[in-house]
Tab-separated table of C-alpha atoms in Angstrom:
chain	number	residue	atom	x	y	z
A	33	MET	CA	103.494	172.989	94.049
A	34	LYS	CA	99.829	172.068	94.165
A	35	VAL	CA	98.043	170.475	97.119
A	36	GLY	CA	94.852	168.455	96.670
A	37	VAL	CA	92.655	168.248	99.763
A	38	ILE	CA	89.888	165.753	100.432
A	39	THR	CA	87.424	166.680	103.154
A	40	MET	CA	83.686	167.044	103.744
A	41	HIS	CA	83.138	170.384	102.082
A	42	LYS	CA	79.600	170.147	100.683
A	43	VAL	CA	77.652	168.896	103.673
A	44	ILE	CA	75.023	171.554	104.306
A	45	ASN	CA	76.188	172.804	107.665
A	46	TYR	CA	78.350	175.747	108.633
A	47	GLY	CA	81.172	173.723	110.161
A	48	SER	CA	81.862	171.522	107.142
A	49	VAL	CA	81.899	174.416	104.701
A	50	LEU	CA	83.912	176.727	106.925
A	51	GLN	CA	86.611	174.192	107.847
A	52	ALA	CA	87.072	173.434	104.135
A	53	TYR	CA	87.380	177.137	103.298
A	54	ALA	CA	89.818	177.633	106.179
A	55	THR	CA	91.997	174.684	105.116
A	56	GLN	CA	92.183	176.049	101.599
A	57	GLU	CA	93.172	179.522	102.805
A	58	ILE	CA	95.806	178.235	105.249
A	59	VAL	CA	97.519	176.195	102.521
A	60	ARG	CA	97.468	179.198	100.186
A	61	LYS	CA	98.917	181.461	102.898
A	62	LEU	CA	101.843	179.039	103.145
A	63	GLY	CA	102.611	179.664	99.479
A	64	TYR	CA	101.077	176.582	97.862
A	65	GLU	CA	98.349	176.235	95.299
A	66	CYS	CA	95.357	174.461	96.795
A	67	GLU	CA	92.394	172.642	95.333
A	68	LEU	CA	89.588	170.880	97.171
A	69	ILE	CA	88.766	167.555	95.575
A	70	ASP	CA	85.082	167.927	94.728
A	71	TYR	CA	84.068	164.529	96.066
A	72	ASP	CA	80.358	164.022	96.678
A	73	PHE	CA	79.642	162.919	100.224
A	74	PRO	CA	77.568	161.029	101.114
A	75	ASN	CA	77.322	158.943	97.949
A	76	SER	CA	76.459	155.409	96.811
A	77	TRP	CA	79.201	153.953	99.039
A	78	GLN	CA	77.500	155.255	102.175
A	79	PHE	CA	73.938	154.693	100.943
A	80	SER	CA	74.639	151.039	100.131
A	81	ARG	CA	75.978	150.603	103.669
A	82	GLY	CA	72.933	151.908	105.469
A	83	VAL	CA	73.164	155.703	105.422
A	84	PRO	CA	69.624	156.934	104.661
A	85	GLU	CA	69.060	159.177	101.663
A	86	HIS	CA	67.183	162.286	102.711
A	87	LYS	CA	64.429	162.773	100.193
A	88	LEU	CA	61.863	165.508	100.692
A	89	SER	CA	58.178	164.704	100.767
A	90	LEU	CA	55.873	166.505	98.357
A	91	LYS	CA	54.674	168.711	101.214
A	92	SER	CA	58.255	169.632	102.107
A	93	LYS	CA	59.120	170.321	98.471
A	94	ILE	CA	56.213	172.757	98.225
A	95	SER	CA	57.195	174.372	101.515
A	96	LYS	CA	60.760	174.744	100.258
A	97	LEU	CA	59.651	176.186	96.930
A	98	LEU	CA	57.431	178.752	98.659
A	99	HIS	CA	60.025	179.563	101.385
A	100	LEU	CA	57.518	178.646	104.108
A	101	ARG	CA	60.295	177.627	106.523
A	102	LYS	CA	63.377	179.738	107.186
A	103	ALA	CA	65.561	176.629	107.380
A	104	TYR	CA	65.036	176.071	103.653
A	105	ASP	CA	66.779	179.380	102.909
A	106	LYS	CA	70.046	178.062	104.370
A	107	GLU	CA	70.881	175.493	101.676
A	108	PRO	CA	71.017	177.849	98.647
A	109	LYS	CA	73.063	180.345	100.659
A	110	LEU	CA	75.632	177.718	101.627
A	111	LYS	CA	75.778	176.365	98.082
A	112	ARG	CA	76.363	179.884	96.785
A	113	PHE	CA	79.263	180.305	99.245
A	114	ILE	CA	80.732	176.943	98.198
A	115	HIS	CA	80.730	177.828	94.518
A	116	THR	CA	81.943	181.389	95.127
A	117	HIS	CA	84.707	180.819	97.668
A	118	LEU	CA	85.961	177.241	97.346
A	119	LEU	CA	88.557	176.291	94.721
A	120	MET	CA	87.490	172.856	93.532
A	121	SER	CA	88.471	170.115	91.113
A	122	ARG	CA	85.985	168.529	88.755
A	123	GLU	CA	83.193	166.704	90.523
A	124	TYR	CA	83.679	163.076	91.592
A	125	THR	CA	80.430	161.273	92.330
A	126	SER	CA	81.602	157.927	93.715
A	127	VAL	CA	84.506	155.916	95.106
A	128	ASP	CA	85.043	154.290	91.706
A	129	ASP	CA	84.950	157.622	89.883
A	130	LEU	CA	87.713	158.955	92.107
A	131	GLN	CA	89.715	155.719	92.005
A	132	ASN	CA	89.571	155.316	88.213
A	133	ASP	CA	90.410	158.894	87.236
A	134	PRO	CA	92.077	160.608	90.188
A	135	PRO	CA	93.107	164.270	90.071
A	136	LEU	CA	96.866	164.816	89.977
A	137	TYR	CA	98.678	166.901	92.589
A	138	ASP	CA	102.172	167.238	94.001
A	139	ILE	CA	100.856	166.562	97.519
A	140	TYR	CA	97.656	164.884	98.699
A	141	MET	CA	96.095	165.891	101.982
A	142	THR	CA	93.272	164.580	104.124
A	143	GLY	CA	91.733	167.635	105.684
A	144	SER	CA	89.821	168.277	108.853
A	145	ASP	CA	86.256	167.396	109.885
A	146	GLN	CA	85.214	163.866	110.912
A	147	VAL	CA	86.818	162.310	107.850
A	148	TRP	CA	87.936	159.188	109.752
A	149	ASN	CA	84.691	158.651	111.644
A	150	TYR	CA	83.594	155.260	110.320
A	151	ASN	CA	80.055	155.897	111.606
A	152	PHE	CA	79.726	158.663	109.010
A	153	THR	CA	81.991	157.530	106.175
A	154	LYS	CA	81.206	153.804	106.480
A	155	SER	CA	84.985	153.332	106.061
A	156	ASP	CA	85.114	155.035	102.683
A	157	PRO	CA	88.786	154.570	101.639
A	158	SER	CA	88.759	157.851	99.711
A	159	PHE	CA	89.240	159.778	102.957
A	160	LEU	CA	92.380	157.706	103.537
A	161	LEU	CA	93.681	158.769	100.100
A	162	SER	CA	93.262	155.331	98.524
A	163	PHE	CA	93.056	156.980	95.084
A	164	ALA	CA	96.321	158.932	95.343
A	165	PRO	CA	99.325	157.665	93.313
A	166	ALA	CA	101.698	155.639	95.466
A	167	ASP	CA	104.667	157.865	94.624
A	168	ARG	CA	103.052	161.113	95.798
A	169	PRO	CA	103.318	162.273	99.423
A	170	LYS	CA	100.251	162.053	101.647
A	171	ILE	CA	99.667	164.140	104.748
A	172	ALA	CA	96.772	164.763	107.162
A	173	PHE	CA	95.906	168.041	108.873
A	174	SER	CA	93.656	168.084	111.947
A	175	SER	CA	91.761	165.007	110.841
A	176	SER	CA	89.185	163.713	113.279
A	177	PHE	CA	87.993	160.225	114.238
A	178	ALA	CA	85.393	161.481	116.757
A	179	VAL	CA	85.121	157.921	118.095
A	180	ASP	CA	86.692	156.149	121.050
A	181	SER	CA	88.205	153.197	119.169
A	182	ILE	CA	88.361	151.380	115.832
A	183	PRO	CA	86.448	148.077	115.442
A	184	LEU	CA	88.556	144.984	114.886
A	185	GLU	CA	87.221	144.380	111.375
A	186	LEU	CA	88.393	147.850	110.222
A	187	ARG	CA	91.809	147.928	111.852
A	188	ALA	CA	93.902	146.130	109.201
A	189	GLU	CA	92.876	148.345	106.302
A	190	MET	CA	93.080	151.523	108.344
A	191	LYS	CA	96.545	150.544	109.599
A	192	GLU	CA	97.766	149.918	106.040
A	193	ARG	CA	96.443	153.187	104.670
A	194	LEU	CA	97.540	155.364	107.585
A	195	SER	CA	101.053	153.901	107.340
A	196	ALA	CA	101.325	155.417	103.861
A	197	TYR	CA	101.069	158.969	105.240
A	198	SER	CA	104.336	160.843	105.602
A	199	SER	CA	102.845	163.190	108.189
A	200	ILE	CA	99.684	163.129	110.325
A	201	SER	CA	98.088	165.495	112.794
A	202	VAL	CA	94.739	165.016	114.485
A	203	ARG	CA	92.251	167.177	116.326
A	204	GLU	CA	91.649	165.334	119.592
A	205	LYS	CA	93.517	163.223	122.148
A	206	ARG	CA	91.538	160.098	121.329
A	207	GLY	CA	92.754	160.461	117.757
A	208	GLN	CA	96.343	160.499	118.987
A	209	ALA	CA	95.729	157.298	120.934
A	210	ILE	CA	94.121	155.588	117.939
A	211	ILE	CA	97.052	156.469	115.649
A	212	LYS	CA	99.556	155.289	118.254
A	213	ASP	CA	97.670	152.021	118.655
A	214	LEU	CA	97.319	151.391	114.913
A	215	ILE	CA	100.693	152.426	113.492
A	216	GLY	CA	102.867	153.146	116.527
A	217	ARG	CA	103.378	156.843	115.759
A	218	ASP	CA	103.175	159.782	118.131
A	219	VAL	CA	101.343	162.485	116.199
A	220	PRO	CA	100.658	166.093	117.190
A	221	LEU	CA	97.372	167.723	118.035
A	222	THR	CA	96.556	170.635	115.762
A	223	LEU	CA	93.650	173.036	115.729
A	224	ASP	CA	90.565	172.783	113.613
A	225	PRO	CA	91.324	174.981	110.567
A	226	THR	CA	88.581	177.444	111.548
A	227	LEU	CA	90.728	178.316	114.568
A	228	VAL	CA	93.965	178.607	112.595
A	229	LEU	CA	92.476	181.523	110.687
A	230	ASP	CA	92.124	184.440	113.093
A	231	ARG	CA	89.274	186.884	113.692
A	232	ASP	CA	90.665	189.325	111.118
A	233	ASP	CA	90.533	186.621	108.446
A	234	TRP	CA	86.902	185.890	109.267
A	235	ASP	CA	85.948	189.551	109.518
A	236	LYS	CA	86.802	189.915	105.847
A	237	LEU	CA	83.843	187.702	104.939
A	238	ILE	CA	81.350	189.866	106.860
A	239	LYS	CA	80.040	192.840	104.951
A	240	ALA	CA	77.692	194.176	107.655
A	241	PRO	CA	78.916	196.518	110.432
A	242	ARG	CA	78.935	195.361	114.042
A	243	SER	CA	75.509	195.106	115.633
A	244	LYS	CA	74.878	197.202	118.742
A	245	GLU	CA	72.111	194.871	119.920
A	246	LYS	CA	72.750	192.761	123.010
A	247	TYR	CA	71.624	189.179	122.448
A	248	ILE	CA	72.170	185.479	123.116
A	249	PHE	CA	72.909	183.297	120.105
A	250	LEU	CA	71.732	179.707	120.489
A	251	TYR	CA	73.435	177.412	117.989
A	252	MET	CA	72.283	173.884	118.668
A	253	LEU	CA	73.103	170.688	116.799
A	254	ASP	CA	71.691	167.344	117.881
A	255	TYR	CA	73.223	164.745	115.552
A	256	ALA	CA	75.796	163.539	118.120
A	257	TYR	CA	73.434	163.787	121.099
A	258	ASN	CA	70.333	165.791	121.942
A	259	PRO	CA	70.960	168.584	124.475
A	260	ALA	CA	67.268	169.532	124.619
A	261	PRO	CA	65.317	170.417	126.681
A	262	TYR	CA	68.158	171.380	129.027
A	263	ILE	CA	69.776	173.773	126.561
A	264	TYR	CA	66.459	175.609	126.029
A	265	LYS	CA	65.990	176.067	129.763
A	266	LEU	CA	69.578	177.295	130.036
A	267	VAL	CA	68.891	179.942	127.392
A	268	LYS	CA	65.686	180.972	129.164
A	269	HIS	CA	67.551	181.304	132.467
A	270	PHE	CA	70.135	183.679	130.984
A	271	GLN	CA	67.545	185.578	128.976
A	272	GLU	CA	65.635	186.334	132.151
A	273	SER	CA	68.687	187.041	134.327
A	274	GLU	CA	70.386	189.348	131.807
A	275	GLY	CA	67.420	190.705	129.859
A	276	LEU	CA	68.735	189.721	126.445
A	277	MET	CA	67.081	188.975	123.131
A	278	VAL	CA	67.665	185.462	121.734
A	279	TYR	CA	68.526	184.453	118.187
A	280	SER	CA	68.222	180.720	117.552
A	281	ASN	CA	68.998	178.334	114.695
A	282	VAL	CA	66.320	175.922	115.983
A	283	GLU	CA	62.655	176.182	116.860
A	284	MET	CA	62.088	176.206	120.619
A	285	PRO	CA	58.972	174.983	122.450
A	286	LYS	CA	56.376	177.741	122.828
A	287	SER	CA	55.528	176.327	126.259
A	288	LEU	CA	58.836	177.626	127.629
A	289	GLY	CA	57.887	181.213	126.856
A	290	ILE	CA	61.248	182.154	125.327
A	291	HIS	CA	61.029	185.265	123.179
A	292	TYR	CA	63.355	184.662	120.248
A	293	ARG	CA	63.923	185.238	116.566
A	294	SER	CA	64.696	182.387	114.205
A	295	VAL	CA	67.936	182.538	112.201
A	296	ALA	CA	67.554	179.020	110.831
A	297	GLY	CA	68.054	180.325	107.297
A	298	ALA	CA	71.266	182.246	107.969
A	299	GLY	CA	74.070	181.970	105.423
A	300	ILE	CA	77.784	181.615	106.132
A	301	GLU	CA	78.470	185.313	106.546
A	302	GLU	CA	75.379	185.765	108.727
A	303	PHE	CA	76.410	182.855	110.956
A	304	ILE	CA	79.859	184.332	111.559
A	305	GLN	CA	78.359	187.739	112.309
A	306	LEU	CA	75.797	186.258	114.705
A	307	VAL	CA	78.648	184.758	116.726
A	308	ARG	CA	80.922	187.793	116.470
A	309	ASP	CA	78.346	190.315	117.660
A	310	SER	CA	76.606	188.275	120.365
A	311	SER	CA	76.787	188.921	124.103
A	312	LEU	CA	76.674	185.193	124.864
A	313	VAL	CA	76.804	182.044	122.720
A	314	VAL	CA	75.055	178.920	123.974
A	315	THR	CA	75.940	175.920	121.818
A	316	SER	CA	76.278	172.151	121.544
A	317	SER	CA	78.384	172.472	118.389
A	318	PHE	CA	82.138	172.302	117.981
A	319	HIS	CA	82.104	175.087	115.415
A	320	GLY	CA	79.813	177.138	117.616
A	321	VAL	CA	82.651	176.884	120.132
A	322	SER	CA	85.449	177.534	117.634
A	323	PHE	CA	83.999	180.785	116.317
A	324	SER	CA	83.091	181.974	119.816
A	325	VAL	CA	86.646	181.592	121.087
A	326	ASN	CA	88.060	183.032	117.867
A	327	PHE	CA	86.125	186.245	118.530
A	328	GLY	CA	86.525	186.095	122.327
A	329	VAL	CA	82.755	185.896	122.905
A	330	PRO	CA	81.346	184.664	126.263
A	331	LEU	CA	80.432	181.011	125.827
A	332	LEU	CA	78.428	178.170	127.342
A	333	ALA	CA	79.154	174.867	125.611
A	334	VAL	CA	76.663	172.147	126.567
A	335	VAL	CA	78.082	168.612	126.523
A	336	PRO	CA	76.695	165.209	127.575
A	337	GLN	CA	77.498	163.827	131.014
A	338	ASP	CA	79.749	161.250	129.366
A	339	ALA	CA	81.630	162.810	126.437
A	340	ARG	CA	84.532	160.373	126.236
A	341	SER	CA	84.114	159.351	122.600
A	342	ASP	CA	83.822	162.763	120.928
A	343	THR	CA	86.147	165.069	122.840
A	344	ARG	CA	86.690	167.702	120.141
A	345	LEU	CA	84.703	170.350	121.973
A	346	THR	CA	86.050	169.787	125.474
A	347	SER	CA	89.637	169.366	124.243
A	348	ILE	CA	89.904	172.861	122.774
A	349	LEU	CA	88.210	174.541	125.738
A	350	GLU	CA	90.489	172.773	128.210
A	351	LYS	CA	93.544	173.782	126.169
A	352	LEU	CA	92.432	177.405	126.331
A	353	GLY	CA	91.757	177.241	130.068
A	354	LEU	CA	88.018	177.731	129.561
A	355	ASN	CA	86.831	174.821	131.711
A	356	ASP	CA	84.078	176.971	133.209
A	357	SER	CA	82.530	177.252	129.756
A	358	ILE	CA	82.040	173.466	129.588
A	359	ILE	CA	78.513	172.811	130.867
A	360	LYS	CA	77.596	169.189	131.408
A	361	ILE	CA	73.936	168.587	130.711
A	362	ASN	CA	71.687	169.036	133.779
A	363	THR	CA	74.253	171.163	135.630
A	364	PRO	CA	72.269	173.342	138.086
A	365	PHE	CA	72.096	176.908	136.781
A	366	GLU	CA	73.378	178.342	140.065
A	367	ASN	CA	76.665	176.498	139.455
A	368	ILE	CA	77.203	178.168	136.060
A	369	LYS	CA	79.351	181.289	136.010
A	370	GLY	CA	77.899	182.941	132.923
A	371	GLY	CA	80.359	182.099	130.176
A	372	ARG	CA	82.659	185.090	130.621
A	373	TYR	CA	86.411	184.606	130.711
A	374	ASP	CA	89.699	186.492	130.485
A	375	GLU	CA	89.674	187.241	126.774
A	376	ALA	CA	93.281	188.516	126.647
A	377	ARG	CA	94.609	185.337	128.258
A	378	GLU	CA	92.408	183.140	126.048
A	379	GLN	CA	93.524	184.926	122.891
A	380	LEU	CA	97.187	184.569	123.900
A	381	SER	CA	96.732	180.812	124.408
A	382	LEU	CA	94.859	180.525	121.114
A	383	SER	CA	97.592	182.428	119.264
A	384	LYS	CA	100.213	180.003	120.607
A	385	LEU	CA	98.182	176.974	119.491
A	386	ARG	CA	97.530	178.626	116.136
A	387	ASN	CA	101.259	179.114	115.548
A	388	GLU	CA	101.984	175.490	116.493
A	389	SER	CA	99.368	174.233	114.029
A	390	THR	CA	100.662	176.435	111.240
A	391	ASP	CA	104.225	175.313	111.920
A	392	TYR	CA	103.172	171.657	111.699
A	393	LEU	CA	101.514	172.146	108.336
A	394	ARG	CA	104.372	174.239	106.962
A	395	LYS	CA	106.907	171.536	107.869
A	396	ALA	CA	104.678	168.739	106.543
A	397	LEU	CA	104.290	170.483	103.205
A	398	ASP	CA	107.890	171.681	102.919
A	399	ALA	CA	109.213	168.177	103.648
A	400	THR	CA	107.749	166.950	100.354
A	401	PRO	CA	110.053	167.836	97.432
A	402	PRO	CA	108.549	168.639	94.022
A	403	LYS	CA	107.914	165.649	91.757
A	404	GLU	CA	110.312	165.562	88.832
């Protein structure tokens, strides 16, 4: 039986690409064929609803061509990984393209990432499997809303489409509450797919041996909220107190006097290795957290004072008993314990959650008989 998965697999960031790869590999491990539906996102649907198209200026194009900024090296590396490691359908460039000539599978699945976040998708029905034939089963695995509630004007359509799913799991508690409110179902929490694959699975992608260097890896994202300048000062504090080198995916203000090396152009394999071999990860990213806990690396996860809407990051750390790794912005440094935790206990808790997530997906897939 063949499973078709729709997710955000071509957005140029590590998390989107890695969760898509992980979903694909988990489905294959369970004995099914798997194909990612090569749906372009964002596309005309989002652009016509206010999502800005990012077009490079002439100056930026020249800088990119001449490799004058390390960040420009990241995109071709991620695209190379996508085309080398992801099993994809033909390309679909728009909602209409997908609706008018949908790929055919035995089972359709909405994957992980923020596929149900209307702020990003602009309520694109494709991520609710609007294109899938009515007689084929539809399931969702670790799908994320990453919002606190659904606006009134979107509720009717979302309720109708979610009701067509035979099985749903989500990634955060707010997602559970939204599903319960919309369609009256109690649905399980499952892990982000990057956590369902274990450290041995990820090690296979890294060709380089373990680094003996002691360093802090700063992996900062600021699209949900901006953790700077606090996160920079936090890194500086631990650099000075522990005498560590810093590798950073972002440029930091020279005025702070932080000695660091830029890894803004790191590829997928380099990103995983940077997390695996670090002495401490400081991050504002969910996938910075997920790979840290997968490898049992000391972790400081910086979150806003009020993180009620997007609880993906805090949810997983609380489940693993790593509350001390959750650092609310502007927490005094003397109140921070350094990110270390009982790795054996954390790995045991993670293994239990991993098994529960795998069991959910196995049952969801096995409950769908082959189409005659």
